[in-house]
C-alpha positions as a LaTeX table, in Angstrom:
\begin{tabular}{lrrr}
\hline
Residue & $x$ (\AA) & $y$ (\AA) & $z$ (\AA) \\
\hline
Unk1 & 116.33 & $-32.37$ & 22.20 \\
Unk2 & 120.00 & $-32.52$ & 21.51 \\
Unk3 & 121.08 & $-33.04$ & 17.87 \\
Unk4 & 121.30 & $-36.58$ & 17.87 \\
Unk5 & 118.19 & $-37.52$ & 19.81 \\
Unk6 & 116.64 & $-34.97$ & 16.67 \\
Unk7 & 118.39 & $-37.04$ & 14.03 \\
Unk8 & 117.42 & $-40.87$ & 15.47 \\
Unk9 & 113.90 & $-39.20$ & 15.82 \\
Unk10 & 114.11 & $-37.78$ & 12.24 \\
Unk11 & 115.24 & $-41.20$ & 10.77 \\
Unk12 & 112.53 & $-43.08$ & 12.54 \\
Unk13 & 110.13 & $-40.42$ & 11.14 \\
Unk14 & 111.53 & $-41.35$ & 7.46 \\
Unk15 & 111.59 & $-44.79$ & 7.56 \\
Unk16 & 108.27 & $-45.15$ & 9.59 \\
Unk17 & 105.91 & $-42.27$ & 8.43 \\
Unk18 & 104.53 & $-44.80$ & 5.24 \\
Unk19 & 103.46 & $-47.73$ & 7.44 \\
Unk20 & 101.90 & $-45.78$ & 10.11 \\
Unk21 & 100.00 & $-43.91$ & 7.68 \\
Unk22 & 99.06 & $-46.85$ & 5.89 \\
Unk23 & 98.35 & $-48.68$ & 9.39 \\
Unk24 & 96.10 & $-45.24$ & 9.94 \\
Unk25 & 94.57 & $-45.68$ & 7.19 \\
Unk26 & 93.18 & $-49.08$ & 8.22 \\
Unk27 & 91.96 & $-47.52$ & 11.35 \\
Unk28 & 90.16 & $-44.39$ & 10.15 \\
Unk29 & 88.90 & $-45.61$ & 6.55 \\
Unk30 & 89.55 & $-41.93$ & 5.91 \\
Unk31 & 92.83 & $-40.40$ & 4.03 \\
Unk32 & 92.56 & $-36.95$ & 6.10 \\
Unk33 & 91.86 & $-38.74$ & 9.46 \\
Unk34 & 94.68 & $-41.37$ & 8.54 \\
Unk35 & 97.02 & $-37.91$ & 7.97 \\
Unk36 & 95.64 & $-36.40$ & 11.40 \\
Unk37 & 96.12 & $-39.19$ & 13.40 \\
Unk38 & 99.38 & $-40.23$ & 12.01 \\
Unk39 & 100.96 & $-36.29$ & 12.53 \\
Unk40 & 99.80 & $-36.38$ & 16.15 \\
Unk41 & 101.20 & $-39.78$ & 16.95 \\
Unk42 & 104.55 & $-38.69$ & 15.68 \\
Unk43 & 104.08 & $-35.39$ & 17.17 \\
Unk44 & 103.57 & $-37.26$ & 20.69 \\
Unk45 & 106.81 & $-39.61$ & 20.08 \\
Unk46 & 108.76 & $-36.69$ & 19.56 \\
Unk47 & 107.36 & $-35.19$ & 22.63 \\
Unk48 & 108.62 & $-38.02$ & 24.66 \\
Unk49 & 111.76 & $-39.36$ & 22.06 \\
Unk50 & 114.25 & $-37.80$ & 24.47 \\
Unk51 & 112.87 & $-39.27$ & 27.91 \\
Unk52 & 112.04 & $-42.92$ & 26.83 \\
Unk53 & 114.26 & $-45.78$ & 25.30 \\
Unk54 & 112.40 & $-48.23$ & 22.98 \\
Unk55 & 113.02 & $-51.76$ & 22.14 \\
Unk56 & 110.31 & $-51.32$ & 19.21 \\
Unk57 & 109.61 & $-47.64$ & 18.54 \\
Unk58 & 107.33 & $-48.78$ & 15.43 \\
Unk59 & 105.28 & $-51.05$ & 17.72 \\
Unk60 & 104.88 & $-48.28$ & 20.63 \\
Unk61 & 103.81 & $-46.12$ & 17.67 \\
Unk62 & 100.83 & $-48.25$ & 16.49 \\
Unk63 & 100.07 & $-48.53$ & 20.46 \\
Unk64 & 100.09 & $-44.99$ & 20.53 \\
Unk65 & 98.26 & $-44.39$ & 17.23 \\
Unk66 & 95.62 & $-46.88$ & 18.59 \\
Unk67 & 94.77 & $-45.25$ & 21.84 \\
Unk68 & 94.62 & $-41.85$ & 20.07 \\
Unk69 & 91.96 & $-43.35$ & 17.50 \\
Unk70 & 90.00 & $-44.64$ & 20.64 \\
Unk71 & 90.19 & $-40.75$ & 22.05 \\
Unk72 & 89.22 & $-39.73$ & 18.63 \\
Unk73 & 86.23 & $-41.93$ & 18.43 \\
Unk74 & 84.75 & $-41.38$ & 21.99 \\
Unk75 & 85.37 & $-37.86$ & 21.04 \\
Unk76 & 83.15 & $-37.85$ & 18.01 \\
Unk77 & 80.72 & $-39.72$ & 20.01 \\
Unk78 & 80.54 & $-36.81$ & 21.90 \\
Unk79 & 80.17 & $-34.27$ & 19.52 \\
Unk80 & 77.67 & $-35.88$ & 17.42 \\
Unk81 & 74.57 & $-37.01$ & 19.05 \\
Unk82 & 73.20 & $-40.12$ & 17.97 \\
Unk83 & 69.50 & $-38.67$ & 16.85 \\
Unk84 & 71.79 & $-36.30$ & 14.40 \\
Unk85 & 74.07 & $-38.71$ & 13.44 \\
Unk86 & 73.70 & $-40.78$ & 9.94 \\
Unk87 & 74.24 & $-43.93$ & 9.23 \\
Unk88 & 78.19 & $-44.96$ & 8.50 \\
Unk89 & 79.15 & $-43.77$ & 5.22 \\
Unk90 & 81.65 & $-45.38$ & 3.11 \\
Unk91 & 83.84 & $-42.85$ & 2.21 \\
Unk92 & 85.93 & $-43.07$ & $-0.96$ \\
Unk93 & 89.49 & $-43.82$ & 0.38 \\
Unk94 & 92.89 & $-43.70$ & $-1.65$ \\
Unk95 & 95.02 & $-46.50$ & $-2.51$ \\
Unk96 & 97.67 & $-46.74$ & 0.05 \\
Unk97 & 101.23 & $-49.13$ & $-0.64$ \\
Unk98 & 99.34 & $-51.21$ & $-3.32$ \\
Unk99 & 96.34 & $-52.14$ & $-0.77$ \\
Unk100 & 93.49 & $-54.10$ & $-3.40$ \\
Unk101 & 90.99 & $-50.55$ & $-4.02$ \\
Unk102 & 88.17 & $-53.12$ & $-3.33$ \\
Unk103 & 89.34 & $-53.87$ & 0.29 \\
Unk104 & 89.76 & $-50.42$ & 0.74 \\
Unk105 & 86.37 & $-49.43$ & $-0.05$ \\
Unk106 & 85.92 & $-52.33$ & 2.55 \\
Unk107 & 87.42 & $-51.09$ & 5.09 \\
Unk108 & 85.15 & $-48.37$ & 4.98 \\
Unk109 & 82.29 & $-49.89$ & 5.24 \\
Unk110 & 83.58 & $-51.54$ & 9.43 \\
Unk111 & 82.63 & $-49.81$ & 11.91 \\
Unk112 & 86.08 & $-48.23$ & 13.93 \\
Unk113 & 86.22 & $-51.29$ & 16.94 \\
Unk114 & 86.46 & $-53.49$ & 13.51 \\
Unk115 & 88.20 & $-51.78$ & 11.89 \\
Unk116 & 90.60 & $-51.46$ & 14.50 \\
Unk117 & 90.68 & $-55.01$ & 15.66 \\
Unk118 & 91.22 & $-56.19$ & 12.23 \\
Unk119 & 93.94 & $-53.96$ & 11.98 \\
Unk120 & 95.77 & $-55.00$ & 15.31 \\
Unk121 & 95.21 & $-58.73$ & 14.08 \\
Unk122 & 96.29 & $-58.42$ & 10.48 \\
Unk123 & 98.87 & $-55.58$ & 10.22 \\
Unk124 & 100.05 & $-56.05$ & 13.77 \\
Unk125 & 99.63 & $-59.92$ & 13.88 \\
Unk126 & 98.64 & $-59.33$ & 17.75 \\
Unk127 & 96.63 & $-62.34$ & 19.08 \\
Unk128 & 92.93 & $-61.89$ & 20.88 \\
Unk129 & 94.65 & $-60.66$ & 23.94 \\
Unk130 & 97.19 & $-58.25$ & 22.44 \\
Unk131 & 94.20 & $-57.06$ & 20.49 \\
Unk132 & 92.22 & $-56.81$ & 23.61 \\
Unk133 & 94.44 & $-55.00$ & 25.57 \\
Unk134 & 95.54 & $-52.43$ & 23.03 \\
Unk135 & 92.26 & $-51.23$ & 22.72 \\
Unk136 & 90.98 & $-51.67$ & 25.84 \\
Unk137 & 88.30 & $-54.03$ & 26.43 \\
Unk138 & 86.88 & $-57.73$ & 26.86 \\
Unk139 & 88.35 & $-60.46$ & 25.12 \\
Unk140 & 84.63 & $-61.51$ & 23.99 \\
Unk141 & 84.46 & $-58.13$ & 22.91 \\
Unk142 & 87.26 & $-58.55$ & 20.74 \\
Unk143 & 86.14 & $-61.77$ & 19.19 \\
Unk144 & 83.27 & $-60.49$ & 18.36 \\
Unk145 & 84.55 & $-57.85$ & 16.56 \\
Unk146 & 86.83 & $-59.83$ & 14.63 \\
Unk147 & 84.23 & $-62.22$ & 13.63 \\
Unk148 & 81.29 & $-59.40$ & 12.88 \\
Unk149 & 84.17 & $-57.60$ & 10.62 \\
Unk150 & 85.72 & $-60.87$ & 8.79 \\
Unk151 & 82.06 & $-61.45$ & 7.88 \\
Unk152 & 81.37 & $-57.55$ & 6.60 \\
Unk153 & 84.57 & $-58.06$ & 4.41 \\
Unk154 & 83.47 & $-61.12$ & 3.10 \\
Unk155 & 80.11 & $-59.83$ & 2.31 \\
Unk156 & 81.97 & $-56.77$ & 0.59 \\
Unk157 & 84.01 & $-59.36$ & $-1.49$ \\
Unk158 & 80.85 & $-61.78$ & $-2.95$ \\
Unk159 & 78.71 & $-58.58$ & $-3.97$ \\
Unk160 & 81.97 & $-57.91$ & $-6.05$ \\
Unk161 & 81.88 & $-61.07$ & $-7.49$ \\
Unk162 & 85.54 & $-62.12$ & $-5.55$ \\
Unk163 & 83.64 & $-64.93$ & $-3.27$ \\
Unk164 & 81.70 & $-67.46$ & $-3.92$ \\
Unk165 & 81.81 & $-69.41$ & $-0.66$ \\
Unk166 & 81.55 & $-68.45$ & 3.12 \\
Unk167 & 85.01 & $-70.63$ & 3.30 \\
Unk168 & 86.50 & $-68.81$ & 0.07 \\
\hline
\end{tabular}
C-alpha cells in the first residue's frame, strides 16, 4: 500500500471506527464481540483498500461487518452444541454514543437474526429486501424477524414502565 492509499485508509479508519463499533455493538449485544468484529472488518478493508474503489466505503463496511457476524454466528453454532448450550443471556453491555442504557440491555435480550435485522433496518435504514439480502435469506424470514424483535423490545420497554400500549 503506497502512502496515500495508507493515509485515505487511515482517515476512513478515524472518522469511521465510532459508528461501526457502535453499529457492532447492535449486532453482537456484546462490547468485546462489538471490538472483535469491528477490528476484523477494518482489518479486511485494509486488506482490499488498495484493489477496490468505493462509492460508500462506510456502507461496504457494515456489509462486510454483517457477513462476518453471520460467519461468527454459524461458527458458534458449531462450537457449541445445542444440548450444552444455555439459554441467551443478557449480557451487561456499555453505553455506546449516548444509546438509552435501557435499549441496550434490550438489545441483548434479541436473538443475533434480530438483532441484526433491526440493525440493518434502523441504523442502516435498508428496506425488507436490502435487509434480506445483506444477510442472506427469505424476505418472510426477514419480516419475521423484524416483527418477533420490535415486539421483544417493546416487551423490554413496558416491564420498565416506558410503554403502556402495544401502539406506544
Amino acid at each position: 500500500m503506497d502512502d496515500s492509499t495508507r493515509a485515505d485508509f487511515a482517515e476512513f479508519v478515524a472518522v469511521q471506527v465510532r459508528p461501526l463499533l457502535g453499529f457492532a455493538h447492535a449486532l453482537t449485544a456484546d462490547p468485546h464481540d462489538a471490538w472483535d468484529l469491528t477490528q476484523e472488518t477494518l482489518a479486511r478493508m485494509g486488506e482490499r483498500w488498495e484493489r477496490t474503489s468505493y462509492d460508500t466505503p462506510a456502507a461496504y463496511a457494515r456489509t462486510v461487518m454483517v457477513r462476518l457476524n453471520i460467519d461468527r454466528i454459524r461458527r458458534l453454532r458449531r462450537e457449541l452444541p445445542r444440548s450444552t448450550a444455555g439459554p441467551e443471556v443478557a449480557v451487561p453491555v456499555v453505553d455506546l454514543d449516548g444509546m438509552e442504557p435501557w435499549l441496550v440491555d434490550a438489545l441483548a435480550t434479541l436473538s443475533p437474526r434480530q438483532r441484526t435485522a433491526l440493525a440493518l433496518r434502523y441504523v442502516e435504514d435498508l428496506d425488507v429486501r436490502g435487509i434480506a439480502e445483506r444477510m442472506g435469506c427469505s424476505e418472510g424470514t426477514v419480516k419475521s424477524q423484524l416483527s418477533r424483535g420490535t415486539e421483544r423490545l417493546r416487551e423490554h420497554a413496558r416491564g420498565r414502565g416506558l410503554m403502556t400500549t402495544r401502539e406506544g
